[in-house]
mmCIF file of C-alpha atoms (C1' of nucleotides) in Angstrom:
data_model
loop_
_atom_site.group_PDB
_atom_site.id
_atom_site.type_symbol
_atom_site.label_atom_id
_atom_site.label_comp_id
_atom_site.label_asym_id
_atom_site.label_seq_id
_atom_site.Cartn_x
_atom_site.Cartn_y
_atom_site.Cartn_z
ATOM 1 C CA MET A 1103 -59.197 54.612 102.359
ATOM 2 C CA PRO A 1104 -57.141 54.168 99.404
ATOM 3 C CA SER A 1105 -59.858 51.811 98.689
ATOM 4 C CA THR A 1106 -61.222 52.039 95.770
ATOM 5 C CA GLN A 1107 -63.338 48.818 96.259
ATOM 6 C CA TYR A 1108 -66.648 51.075 97.046
ATOM 7 C CA ALA A 1109 -66.702 53.090 94.106
ATOM 8 C CA SER A 1110 -66.172 49.865 91.802
ATOM 9 C CA THR A 1111 -68.817 47.844 92.977
ATOM 10 C CA LEU A 1112 -71.142 51.103 92.562
ATOM 11 C CA HIS A 1113 -70.046 51.029 88.956
ATOM 12 C CA VAL A 1114 -71.020 47.564 88.517
ATOM 13 C CA LEU A 1115 -74.155 47.866 89.988
ATOM 14 C CA ILE A 1116 -75.010 51.077 88.139
ATOM 15 C CA LEU A 1117 -73.896 49.355 84.542
ATOM 16 C CA LEU A 1118 -75.959 46.122 85.621
ATOM 17 C CA ALA A 1119 -79.469 48.424 87.179
ATOM 18 C CA ALA A 1120 -78.619 50.534 83.729
ATOM 19 C CA ASP A 1121 -79.220 47.529 81.524
ATOM 20 C CA GLN A 1122 -81.175 44.683 83.475
ATOM 21 C CA ASP A 1123 -81.729 42.696 79.904
ATOM 22 C CA SER A 1124 -78.838 42.119 78.852
ATOM 23 C CA VAL A 1125 -76.078 39.826 79.913
ATOM 24 C CA HIS A 1126 -73.224 40.944 81.863
ATOM 25 C CA THR A 1127 -70.218 38.800 82.909
ATOM 26 C CA SER A 1128 -66.949 39.108 85.056
ATOM 27 C CA THR A 1129 -64.992 39.601 81.523
ATOM 28 C CA SER A 1130 -67.645 42.086 79.636
ATOM 29 C CA LEU A 1131 -68.007 43.962 82.640
ATOM 30 C CA ALA A 1132 -63.840 44.110 83.237
ATOM 31 C CA ALA A 1133 -63.625 45.476 79.500
ATOM 32 C CA ARG A 1134 -65.793 48.546 80.397
ATOM 33 C CA MET A 1135 -64.458 49.429 83.873
ATOM 34 C CA ASP A 1136 -61.026 48.689 82.456
ATOM 35 C CA THR A 1137 -59.970 46.180 85.070
ATOM 36 C CA ASN A 1138 -59.330 42.049 85.158
ATOM 37 C CA PRO A 1139 -62.107 40.192 85.162
ATOM 38 C CA VAL A 1140 -61.135 38.500 88.624
ATOM 39 C CA VAL A 1141 -61.118 42.055 90.141
ATOM 40 C CA LEU A 1142 -65.038 42.023 89.416
ATOM 41 C CA ARG A 1143 -65.789 38.388 90.375
ATOM 42 C CA ARG A 1144 -64.227 39.295 93.869
ATOM 43 C CA ILE A 1145 -66.368 42.440 93.640
ATOM 44 C CA ILE A 1146 -69.656 39.819 92.516
ATOM 45 C CA ALA A 1147 -68.944 37.148 95.124
ATOM 46 C CA ASP A 1148 -69.259 40.060 98.004
ATOM 47 C CA LEU A 1149 -72.373 41.236 96.206
ATOM 48 C CA SER A 1150 -74.136 37.857 95.696
ATOM 49 C CA LYS A 1151 -73.169 36.522 99.261
ATOM 50 C CA ALA A 1152 -75.219 39.225 100.488
ATOM 51 C CA GLY A 1153 -77.759 38.463 97.927
ATOM 52 C CA LEU A 1154 -78.022 41.738 95.981
ATOM 53 C CA VAL A 1155 -76.812 39.877 92.620
ATOM 54 C CA THR A 1156 -77.374 36.236 91.292
ATOM 55 C CA THR A 1157 -75.006 34.707 89.361
ATOM 56 C CA ARG A 1158 -75.148 32.148 87.256
ATOM 57 C CA ARG A 1159 -72.074 29.367 86.289
ATOM 58 C CA GLY A 1160 -71.165 27.813 83.090
ATOM 59 C CA ALA A 1161 -71.977 29.167 79.171
ATOM 60 C CA GLY A 1162 -74.397 31.545 79.133
ATOM 61 C CA GLY A 1163 -74.308 32.452 82.787
ATOM 62 C CA GLY A 1164 -73.419 35.846 84.384
ATOM 63 C CA VAL A 1165 -74.608 38.156 86.984
ATOM 64 C CA SER A 1166 -77.858 40.008 86.972
ATOM 65 C CA LEU A 1167 -79.421 42.171 89.835
ATOM 66 C CA ALA A 1168 -81.150 40.656 92.260
ATOM 67 C CA ASN A 1169 -83.792 43.181 93.206
ATOM 68 C CA ASN A 1170 -85.118 46.160 91.639
ATOM 69 C CA PRO A 1171 -82.658 49.790 91.995
ATOM 70 C CA GLU A 1172 -85.237 50.848 93.816
ATOM 71 C CA ASP A 1173 -85.089 48.497 96.468
ATOM 72 C CA ILE A 1174 -80.770 48.910 97.407
ATOM 73 C CA THR A 1175 -79.473 51.685 99.283
ATOM 74 C CA LEU A 1176 -76.708 52.791 98.645
ATOM 75 C CA GLY A 1177 -76.082 52.227 102.980
ATOM 76 C CA GLN A 1178 -76.832 48.633 101.961
ATOM 77 C CA VAL A 1179 -73.850 48.646 99.462
ATOM 78 C CA ALA A 1180 -71.486 49.848 102.091
ATOM 79 C CA ASP A 1181 -72.128 47.686 104.321
ATOM 80 C CA VAL A 1182 -72.029 44.772 102.001
ATOM 81 C CA ILE A 1183 -68.267 45.466 101.665
ATOM 82 C CA GLU A 1184 -67.769 46.628 105.125
ATOM 83 C CA ALA A 1185 -66.578 49.667 103.477
ATOM 84 C CA ASP A 1186 -65.387 52.435 105.966
ATOM 85 C CA MET A 1187 -65.639 55.780 104.932
ATOM 86 C CA THR A 1188 -64.246 56.969 108.633
ATOM 87 C CA PHE A 1189 -61.000 57.342 109.399
ATOM 88 C CA ASP A 1190 -58.673 54.531 111.116
ATOM 89 C CA VAL A 1191 -57.355 55.272 114.987
ATOM 90 C CA HIS A 1192 -53.745 54.165 115.876
ATOM 91 C CA HIS A 1193 -53.016 52.095 118.669
ATOM 92 C CA VAL A 1194 -50.692 52.544 121.680
ATOM 93 C CA SER A 1195 -48.958 49.401 122.684
ATOM 94 C CA ASP A 1196 -48.872 48.930 126.404
ATOM 95 C CA GLN A 1197 -46.986 51.438 128.048
ATOM 96 C CA THR A 1198 -44.018 51.927 130.395
ATOM 97 C CA GLU A 1199 -46.213 53.807 132.719
ATOM 98 C CA ALA A 1200 -49.858 54.438 132.747
ATOM 99 C CA ASP A 1201 -51.260 57.234 130.774
ATOM 100 C CA PHE A 1202 -55.095 56.984 131.744
ATOM 101 C CA LEU A 1203 -55.767 60.682 129.740
ATOM 102 C CA THR A 1204 -54.281 58.780 126.379
ATOM 103 C CA ASP A 1205 -56.024 55.570 127.084
ATOM 104 C CA ALA A 1206 -59.225 57.394 127.456
ATOM 105 C CA ALA A 1207 -59.088 59.795 124.623
ATOM 106 C CA LEU A 1208 -58.653 56.688 122.114
ATOM 107 C CA THR A 1209 -61.713 55.338 123.411
ATOM 108 C CA ALA A 1210 -63.513 58.917 122.859
ATOM 109 C CA ILE A 1211 -61.940 58.777 119.227
ATOM 110 C CA GLU A 1212 -62.914 55.611 118.463
ATOM 111 C CA ALA A 1213 -66.510 56.485 119.714
ATOM 112 C CA GLN A 1214 -66.365 59.111 117.904
ATOM 113 C CA ARG A 1215 -65.378 57.112 114.774
ATOM 114 C CA ARG A 1216 -68.641 54.913 115.359
ATOM 115 C CA GLU A 1217 -70.661 58.016 115.202
ATOM 116 C CA LEU A 1218 -69.675 59.389 112.303
ATOM 117 C CA HIS A 1219 -69.670 55.750 110.401
ATOM 118 C CA ALA A 1220 -73.540 55.785 111.691
ATOM 119 C CA ALA A 1221 -74.177 59.257 110.499
ATOM 120 C CA SER A 1222 -72.197 58.318 106.901
ATOM 121 C CA ILE A 1223 -75.336 55.437 106.654
ATOM 122 C CA VAL A 1224 -77.967 57.570 107.375
ATOM 123 C CA GLU A 1225 -76.716 59.666 104.858
ATOM 124 C CA LEU A 1226 -76.173 56.878 102.573
ATOM 125 C CA ASP A 1227 -79.719 55.096 102.924
ATOM 126 C CA ARG A 1228 -81.046 58.451 101.229
ATOM 127 C CA ILE A 1229 -79.795 57.299 98.206
ATOM 128 C CA THR A 1230 -80.881 54.661 96.162
ATOM 129 C CA LEU A 1231 -79.441 52.807 93.193
ATOM 130 C CA ARG A 1232 -81.926 53.623 91.042
ATOM 131 C CA ASP A 1233 -81.208 57.248 92.072
ATOM 132 C CA ILE A 1234 -77.720 57.143 91.003
ATOM 133 C CA MET A 1235 -78.118 54.813 88.190
ATOM 134 C CA GLN A 1236 -80.519 57.490 86.881
ATOM 135 C CA ALA A 1237 -77.900 60.569 87.404
ATOM 136 C CA ALA A 1238 -75.637 58.270 85.378
ATOM 137 C CA THR A 1239 -77.698 57.161 82.359
ATOM 138 C CA LEU A 1240 -79.310 61.052 81.817
ATOM 139 C CA ARG A 1241 -75.867 61.863 81.783
ATOM 140 C CA ALA A 1242 -74.472 59.547 79.406
ATOM 141 C CA ASP A 1243 -77.419 60.163 77.151
ATOM 142 C CA LEU A 1244 -76.692 63.481 77.552
ATOM 143 C CA ALA A 1245 -73.044 63.135 75.934
ATOM 144 C CA ARG A 1246 -73.702 60.873 73.280
ATOM 145 C CA LEU A 1247 -76.067 63.540 71.550
ATOM 146 C CA LEU A 1248 -73.316 65.963 72.352
ATOM 147 C CA ALA A 1249 -70.788 63.455 70.509
ATOM 148 C CA ASP A 1250 -73.555 62.871 67.576
ATOM 149 C CA GLY A 1251 -73.006 67.052 67.075
ATOM 150 C CA LEU A 1252 -76.273 67.912 68.021
ATOM 151 C CA SER A 1253 -76.430 71.560 69.791
ATOM 152 C CA ASP A 1254 -77.909 72.109 73.413
ATOM 153 C CA ASP A 1255 -80.783 73.861 71.930
ATOM 154 C CA GLN A 1256 -81.626 70.846 69.677
ATOM 155 C CA ILE A 1257 -81.464 68.505 72.528
ATOM 156 C CA ARG A 1258 -83.677 70.912 74.577
ATOM 157 C CA ASN A 1259 -85.977 71.355 71.907
ATOM 158 C CA GLY A 1260 -86.259 67.496 70.965
ATOM 159 C CA TYR A 1261 -85.936 65.661 73.918
ATOM 160 C CA ARG A 1262 -87.550 64.848 77.314
ATOM 161 C CA ILE A 1263 -86.804 63.513 80.004
ATOM 162 C CA GLU A 1264 -88.518 60.321 81.181
ATOM 163 C CA LYS A 1265 -87.678 58.165 84.050
ATOM 164 C CA GLY A 1266 -84.425 59.528 84.207
ATOM 165 C CA ARG A 1267 -83.791 59.050 80.362
ATOM 166 C CA LEU A 1268 -83.577 61.307 77.553
ATOM 167 C CA VAL A 1269 -86.386 60.574 74.902
ATOM 168 C CA ALA A 1270 -86.836 61.735 71.418
ATOM 169 C CA ILE A 1271 -90.348 63.910 70.894
ATOM 170 C CA ASP A 1272 -92.113 62.924 68.003
ATOM 171 C CA ASP A 1273 -94.237 65.385 66.437
ATOM 172 C CA MET B 1465 -58.261 56.073 104.879
ATOM 173 C CA PRO B 1466 -55.966 53.304 106.222
ATOM 174 C CA SER B 1467 -54.005 56.713 107.682
ATOM 175 C CA THR B 1468 -54.487 56.933 111.161
ATOM 176 C CA GLN B 1469 -53.310 60.974 110.616
ATOM 177 C CA TYR B 1470 -56.687 62.533 112.080
ATOM 178 C CA ALA B 1471 -57.017 60.284 114.811
ATOM 179 C CA SER B 1472 -53.363 61.129 115.893
ATOM 180 C CA THR B 1473 -54.148 64.676 115.318
ATOM 181 C CA LEU B 1474 -56.980 64.404 117.762
ATOM 182 C CA HIS B 1475 -55.447 62.850 120.335
ATOM 183 C CA VAL B 1476 -52.980 65.738 120.039
ATOM 184 C CA LEU B 1477 -55.517 68.325 120.281
ATOM 185 C CA ILE B 1478 -56.923 66.099 123.310
ATOM 186 C CA LEU B 1479 -53.767 66.384 125.309
ATOM 187 C CA LEU B 1480 -52.969 69.974 124.628
ATOM 188 C CA ALA B 1481 -56.706 70.641 125.449
ATOM 189 C CA ALA B 1482 -56.725 69.068 128.943
ATOM 190 C CA ASP B 1483 -53.725 70.176 130.259
ATOM 191 C CA GLN B 1484 -52.900 73.842 129.103
ATOM 192 C CA ASP B 1485 -50.738 75.465 131.804
ATOM 193 C CA SER B 1486 -48.179 72.614 131.431
ATOM 194 C CA VAL B 1487 -45.023 72.820 128.389
ATOM 195 C CA HIS B 1488 -45.886 70.169 125.759
ATOM 196 C CA THR B 1489 -42.969 69.261 123.283
ATOM 197 C CA SER B 1490 -42.800 67.024 120.477
ATOM 198 C CA THR B 1491 -40.779 64.146 122.542
ATOM 199 C CA SER B 1492 -43.214 64.563 125.551
ATOM 200 C CA LEU B 1493 -45.914 63.993 123.381
ATOM 201 C CA ALA B 1494 -44.495 61.070 121.241
ATOM 202 C CA ALA B 1495 -43.697 59.052 124.871
ATOM 203 C CA ARG B 1496 -47.244 59.402 125.415
ATOM 204 C CA MET B 1497 -48.184 57.929 122.080
ATOM 205 C CA ASP B 1498 -45.800 55.923 121.782
ATOM 206 C CA THR B 1499 -44.743 57.065 118.552
ATOM 207 C CA ASN B 1500 -41.476 59.224 117.468
ATOM 208 C CA PRO B 1501 -40.999 62.864 117.645
ATOM 209 C CA VAL B 1502 -40.932 63.456 114.248
ATOM 210 C CA VAL B 1503 -44.157 62.103 113.125
ATOM 211 C CA LEU B 1504 -45.202 64.826 115.903
ATOM 212 C CA ARG B 1505 -44.076 67.571 114.458
ATOM 213 C CA ARG B 1506 -45.560 66.895 111.162
ATOM 214 C CA ILE B 1507 -48.725 66.674 112.705
ATOM 215 C CA ILE B 1508 -48.015 70.192 114.992
ATOM 216 C CA ALA B 1509 -46.647 71.337 111.495
ATOM 217 C CA ASP B 1510 -50.160 71.104 109.452
ATOM 218 C CA LEU B 1511 -51.781 72.775 113.099
ATOM 219 C CA SER B 1512 -49.664 75.874 112.785
ATOM 220 C CA LYS B 1513 -50.360 76.244 109.454
ATOM 221 C CA ALA B 1514 -53.789 76.248 109.856
ATOM 222 C CA GLY B 1515 -53.611 78.443 113.106
ATOM 223 C CA LEU B 1516 -54.925 76.041 115.530
ATOM 224 C CA VAL B 1517 -51.698 75.728 117.572
ATOM 225 C CA THR B 1518 -48.381 77.933 118.418
ATOM 226 C CA THR B 1519 -45.232 76.514 118.567
ATOM 227 C CA ARG B 1520 -41.994 78.186 119.986
ATOM 228 C CA ARG B 1521 -38.230 76.957 118.850
ATOM 229 C CA GLY B 1522 -35.111 76.461 121.327
ATOM 230 C CA ALA B 1523 -34.654 75.866 124.581
ATOM 231 C CA GLY B 1524 -38.030 75.998 126.892
ATOM 232 C CA GLY B 1525 -39.894 75.882 123.670
ATOM 233 C CA GLY B 1526 -43.035 73.789 122.699
ATOM 234 C CA VAL B 1527 -46.479 73.626 121.275
ATOM 235 C CA SER B 1528 -49.613 74.803 122.852
ATOM 236 C CA LEU B 1529 -53.223 75.497 121.820
ATOM 237 C CA ALA B 1530 -54.065 78.758 119.762
ATOM 238 C CA ASN B 1531 -57.725 79.035 120.392
ATOM 239 C CA ASN B 1532 -60.034 77.779 123.253
ATOM 240 C CA PRO B 1533 -60.776 74.199 122.747
ATOM 241 C CA GLU B 1534 -64.519 75.194 122.271
ATOM 242 C CA ASP B 1535 -63.987 77.120 119.472
ATOM 243 C CA ILE B 1536 -62.431 73.991 117.459
ATOM 244 C CA THR B 1537 -64.693 72.014 115.688
ATOM 245 C CA LEU B 1538 -63.505 68.217 114.100
ATOM 246 C CA GLY B 1539 -64.637 69.611 111.136
ATOM 247 C CA GLN B 1540 -62.021 71.869 111.067
ATOM 248 C CA VAL B 1541 -59.514 69.734 112.069
ATOM 249 C CA ALA B 1542 -60.099 67.706 109.169
ATOM 250 C CA ASP B 1543 -60.043 70.155 106.990
ATOM 251 C CA VAL B 1544 -56.818 71.190 108.344
ATOM 252 C CA ILE B 1545 -55.171 68.197 107.515
ATOM 253 C CA GLU B 1546 -57.529 67.349 104.335
ATOM 254 C CA ALA B 1547 -58.912 64.196 105.871
ATOM 255 C CA ASP B 1548 -61.447 62.371 103.122
ATOM 256 C CA MET B 1549 -63.160 60.281 105.472
ATOM 257 C CA THR B 1550 -65.212 59.081 102.155
ATOM 258 C CA PHE B 1551 -63.977 56.441 99.407
ATOM 259 C CA ASP B 1552 -61.500 56.780 96.983
ATOM 260 C CA VAL B 1553 -62.912 56.590 93.026
ATOM 261 C CA HIS B 1554 -61.163 54.563 90.787
ATOM 262 C CA HIS B 1555 -60.319 55.705 87.519
ATOM 263 C CA VAL B 1556 -60.660 54.369 83.843
ATOM 264 C CA SER B 1557 -58.076 54.857 81.333
ATOM 265 C CA ASP B 1558 -58.623 56.309 78.040
ATOM 266 C CA GLN B 1559 -61.187 53.800 76.879
ATOM 267 C CA THR B 1560 -60.393 51.679 73.166
ATOM 268 C CA GLU B 1561 -63.772 52.924 72.730
ATOM 269 C CA ALA B 1562 -66.249 55.331 74.147
ATOM 270 C CA ASP B 1563 -68.540 54.258 76.801
ATOM 271 C CA PHE B 1564 -70.555 57.083 77.504
ATOM 272 C CA LEU B 1565 -72.588 55.322 80.694
ATOM 273 C CA THR B 1566 -68.982 54.251 82.536
ATOM 274 C CA ASP B 1567 -68.128 57.707 82.143
ATOM 275 C CA ALA B 1568 -70.986 59.400 83.356
ATOM 276 C CA ALA B 1569 -71.306 56.517 85.936
ATOM 277 C CA LEU B 1570 -67.786 57.320 87.325
ATOM 278 C CA THR B 1571 -69.404 61.431 87.455
ATOM 279 C CA ALA B 1572 -71.926 60.740 89.630
ATOM 280 C CA ILE B 1573 -70.104 58.510 92.249
ATOM 281 C CA GLU B 1574 -67.273 61.364 92.305
ATOM 282 C CA ALA B 1575 -70.225 63.420 92.916
ATOM 283 C CA GLN B 1576 -71.744 61.198 95.443
ATOM 284 C CA ARG B 1577 -68.621 61.324 97.025
ATOM 285 C CA ARG B 1578 -68.537 64.939 97.381
ATOM 286 C CA GLU B 1579 -71.971 64.887 98.759
ATOM 287 C CA LEU B 1580 -70.429 62.473 101.622
ATOM 288 C CA HIS B 1581 -67.675 64.319 102.003
ATOM 289 C CA ALA B 1582 -69.932 67.727 102.853
ATOM 290 C CA ALA B 1583 -72.275 65.283 104.889
ATOM 291 C CA SER B 1584 -69.127 64.298 107.410
ATOM 292 C CA ILE B 1585 -68.115 67.348 107.524
ATOM 293 C CA VAL B 1586 -71.115 69.046 108.965
ATOM 294 C CA GLU B 1587 -71.701 66.024 111.144
ATOM 295 C CA LEU B 1588 -68.081 66.869 112.837
ATOM 296 C CA ASP B 1589 -68.670 70.415 113.047
ATOM 297 C CA ARG B 1590 -71.047 69.712 115.491
ATOM 298 C CA ILE B 1591 -68.429 68.270 117.691
ATOM 299 C CA THR B 1592 -66.255 70.571 119.169
ATOM 300 C CA LEU B 1593 -62.557 70.218 120.594
ATOM 301 C CA ARG B 1594 -64.037 70.795 124.193
ATOM 302 C CA ASP B 1595 -66.582 67.862 123.424
ATOM 303 C CA ILE B 1596 -64.291 65.138 123.211
ATOM 304 C CA MET B 1597 -61.782 66.585 125.618
ATOM 305 C CA GLN B 1598 -64.269 66.285 128.400
ATOM 306 C CA ALA B 1599 -65.131 62.805 127.658
ATOM 307 C CA ALA B 1600 -61.520 62.034 127.119
ATOM 308 C CA THR B 1601 -60.653 63.611 130.897
ATOM 309 C CA LEU B 1602 -63.936 62.320 132.522
ATOM 310 C CA ARG B 1603 -62.898 58.896 131.668
ATOM 311 C CA ALA B 1604 -59.784 59.090 132.600
ATOM 312 C CA ASP B 1605 -60.540 60.454 135.846
ATOM 313 C CA LEU B 1606 -62.837 57.164 136.696
ATOM 314 C CA ALA B 1607 -59.714 54.956 135.496
ATOM 315 C CA ARG B 1608 -57.601 56.663 137.885
ATOM 316 C CA LEU B 1609 -59.683 56.317 140.907
ATOM 317 C CA LEU B 1610 -60.735 52.663 139.673
ATOM 318 C CA ALA B 1611 -56.603 52.108 139.540
ATOM 319 C CA ASP B 1612 -56.676 53.531 143.161
ATOM 320 C CA GLY B 1613 -58.699 50.663 144.075
ATOM 321 C CA LEU B 1614 -62.008 52.948 144.970
ATOM 322 C CA SER B 1615 -65.222 51.291 144.130
ATOM 323 C CA ASP B 1616 -68.414 52.161 141.849
ATOM 324 C CA ASP B 1617 -70.249 52.993 144.912
ATOM 325 C CA GLN B 1618 -67.135 55.169 146.501
ATOM 326 C CA ILE B 1619 -66.875 57.105 143.457
ATOM 327 C CA ARG B 1620 -70.499 57.587 143.373
ATOM 328 C CA ASN B 1621 -71.153 59.161 146.647
ATOM 329 C CA GLY B 1622 -67.533 61.281 147.229
ATOM 330 C CA TYR B 1623 -67.392 63.141 143.531
ATOM 331 C CA ARG B 1624 -69.331 65.094 141.130
ATOM 332 C CA ILE B 1625 -68.732 66.052 137.959
ATOM 333 C CA GLU B 1626 -67.505 69.704 137.632
ATOM 334 C CA LYS B 1627 -66.789 70.515 133.762
ATOM 335 C CA GLY B 1628 -66.022 67.351 132.427
ATOM 336 C CA ARG B 1629 -63.769 66.279 135.886
ATOM 337 C CA LEU B 1630 -64.726 64.754 138.572
ATOM 338 C CA VAL B 1631 -64.021 65.785 141.722
ATOM 339 C CA ALA B 1632 -64.176 64.836 145.405
ATOM 340 C CA ILE B 1633 -66.744 66.126 147.552
ATOM 341 C CA ASP B 1634 -65.710 67.738 150.830
ATOM 342 C CA ASP B 1635 -68.399 67.534 153.381
ATOM 343 C "C1'" DT C 1321 -70.422 13.611 74.692
ATOM 344 C "C1'" DG C 1322 -66.951 17.049 74.604
ATOM 345 C "C1'" DA C 1323 -65.637 21.391 73.571
ATOM 346 C "C1'" DA C 1324 -66.643 26.185 75.228
ATOM 347 C "C1'" DA C 1325 -67.798 28.962 78.645
ATOM 348 C "C1'" DA C 1326 -68.462 31.043 82.451
ATOM 349 C "C1'" DT C 1327 -67.764 31.855 88.056
ATOM 350 C "C1'" DG C 1328 -65.047 30.935 92.128
ATOM 351 C "C1'" DT C 1329 -60.373 30.856 94.634
ATOM 352 C "C1'" DA C 1330 -56.005 30.457 95.472
ATOM 353 C "C1'" DA C 1331 -51.349 32.201 95.156
ATOM 354 C "C1'" DC C 1332 -48.015 35.800 94.170
ATOM 355 C "C1'" DA C 1333 -46.306 39.968 92.114
ATOM 356 C "C1'" DG C 1334 -45.832 44.966 91.969
ATOM 357 C "C1'" DC C 1335 -47.010 49.259 93.648
ATOM 358 C "C1'" DA C 1336 -47.897 53.054 96.136
ATOM 359 C "C1'" DC C 1337 -48.955 54.815 100.640
ATOM 360 C "C1'" DC C 1338 -47.908 55.387 105.265
ATOM 361 C "C1'" DT C 1339 -44.865 55.421 109.299
ATOM 362 C "C1'" DG C 1340 -41.102 55.414 111.953
ATOM 363 C "C1'" DT C 1341 -36.147 56.648 111.577
ATOM 364 C "C1'" DT C 1342 -31.950 59.139 111.063
ATOM 365 C "C1'" DA C 1343 -29.750 63.165 110.383
ATOM 366 C "C1'" DC C 1344 -29.230 67.946 109.878
ATOM 367 C "C1'" DA C 1345 -30.249 72.849 110.038
ATOM 368 C "C1'" DT C 1346 -32.324 76.593 112.522
ATOM 369 C "C1'" DT C 1347 -33.861 79.116 116.436
ATOM 370 C "C1'" DA C 1348 -33.884 80.281 121.403
ATOM 371 C "C1'" DG C 1349 -32.917 80.404 126.290
ATOM 372 C "C1'" DG C 1350 -29.813 80.818 130.523
ATOM 373 C "C1'" DC D 142 -21.403 78.627 124.103
ATOM 374 C "C1'" DC D 143 -24.489 74.626 125.150
ATOM 375 C "C1'" DT D 144 -28.945 72.386 125.256
ATOM 376 C "C1'" DA D 145 -33.100 72.190 123.762
ATOM 377 C "C1'" DA D 146 -36.282 72.599 120.816
ATOM 378 C "C1'" DT D 147 -38.912 73.057 116.000
ATOM 379 C "C1'" DG D 148 -38.510 72.263 110.756
ATOM 380 C "C1'" DT D 149 -37.507 69.444 107.109
ATOM 381 C "C1'" DA D 150 -35.355 66.013 103.855
ATOM 382 C "C1'" DA D 151 -34.513 61.477 102.964
ATOM 383 C "C1'" DC D 152 -35.021 57.219 102.940
ATOM 384 C "C1'" DA D 153 -36.386 52.219 104.920
ATOM 385 C "C1'" DG D 154 -39.472 48.805 106.260
ATOM 386 C "C1'" DG D 155 -44.337 47.435 106.112
ATOM 387 C "C1'" DT D 156 -48.964 46.562 105.286
ATOM 388 C "C1'" DG D 157 -52.129 46.842 101.946
ATOM 389 C "C1'" DC D 158 -54.911 47.026 97.411
ATOM 390 C "C1'" DT D 159 -54.793 46.002 92.892
ATOM 391 C "C1'" DG D 160 -53.684 42.880 89.333
ATOM 392 C "C1'" DT D 161 -52.265 38.777 87.247
ATOM 393 C "C1'" DT D 162 -51.939 33.573 86.116
ATOM 394 C "C1'" DA D 163 -53.925 29.157 86.903
ATOM 395 C "C1'" DC D 164 -56.197 25.835 87.612
ATOM 396 C "C1'" DA D 165 -61.172 23.362 89.505
ATOM 397 C "C1'" DT D 166 -66.075 23.530 88.581
ATOM 398 C "C1'" DT D 167 -70.213 24.174 86.835
ATOM 399 C "C1'" DT D 168 -72.831 24.493 82.876
ATOM 400 C "C1'" DT D 169 -74.838 25.268 78.308
ATOM 401 C "C1'" DC D 170 -74.763 23.166 73.568
ATOM 402 C "C1'" DA D 171 -73.751 21.323 69.445
#
DNA sequence: TGAAAATGTAACAGCACCTGTTACATTAGG
DNA sequence: CCTAATGTAACAGGTGCTGTTACATTTTCA
């Protein structure tokens, strides 16, 4: 799957989940993700059809999450965009003479592909958007403090983790 | 992954495993798989480098399995050809202004990708080449008998399953 | 009511990747 | 020495994805 659609979709959802109070538009998201607004509208259209986000047209409109991040699993996201995450199976044109084993092998390989797909979705359903959003926000907070010149020790002693965010300790 | 390389590789291994006594060449395999011999030589070269098959050049040469089918897992096969089976992650060029969350999100998504990859290999390691080869040979035997005009009942009563093959019952 | 801002889509271009193909060097057997 | 096989390099063709332009539609706000 040389398609980056699933990763881009996750990226959008993380940005939406991490800041649910701001207005997000395809243009503002595109600037942050270094791509074109239309690319994002295509992604958002899929999410909207599946009910994961709501959109509002017109001035002041934009995109927002339809549900709480903890109620969306990565498996659902994969379903929405029909992401494959397995492998492609070649097909064999009608042979000159029947090769039963080749036909049977292709059927067995396709069955194996479906099994792997099911197992992948199960694996992805164990993670929620909240999980991956918190992993990202925590890391972003840390990078922000480091960019401000704070040392590891200063961060360790002056900040604590609360709901996946680094917050300053007042004392 | 719109590449059919993994499925083709499995296909080759199934054909080799199902008939280890015959000589298989890139040309004979290509005819059965409806593709070009060079495509198969590329696949075979990878398998050979990884030690899964042995090749012999020259007249009378060809390809054969290096190990027993029960000692080869589908996970090994995926490793050999560095099959991905996850998703691609987009990359963001150096931004005009730093977006810590976007950078952190990409890191989190990449971590998630590696987790899924590891889980997929674990899943694939549960299946051996023998397993999928037997699934294919059994189905091929059945299709062959049906093509010969036997009914389901005749097959049920006249044949039994032995080591993944349908064999006639002598009575 | 009109301008501005946003989504929703269609159409197309460019690029990258994959498969198939030709060609040829190398190796081995009879 | 001829034949048959692997091992590779080089290139062609197709396919699919991303990016882009363009425009219709919807909505808000002054």
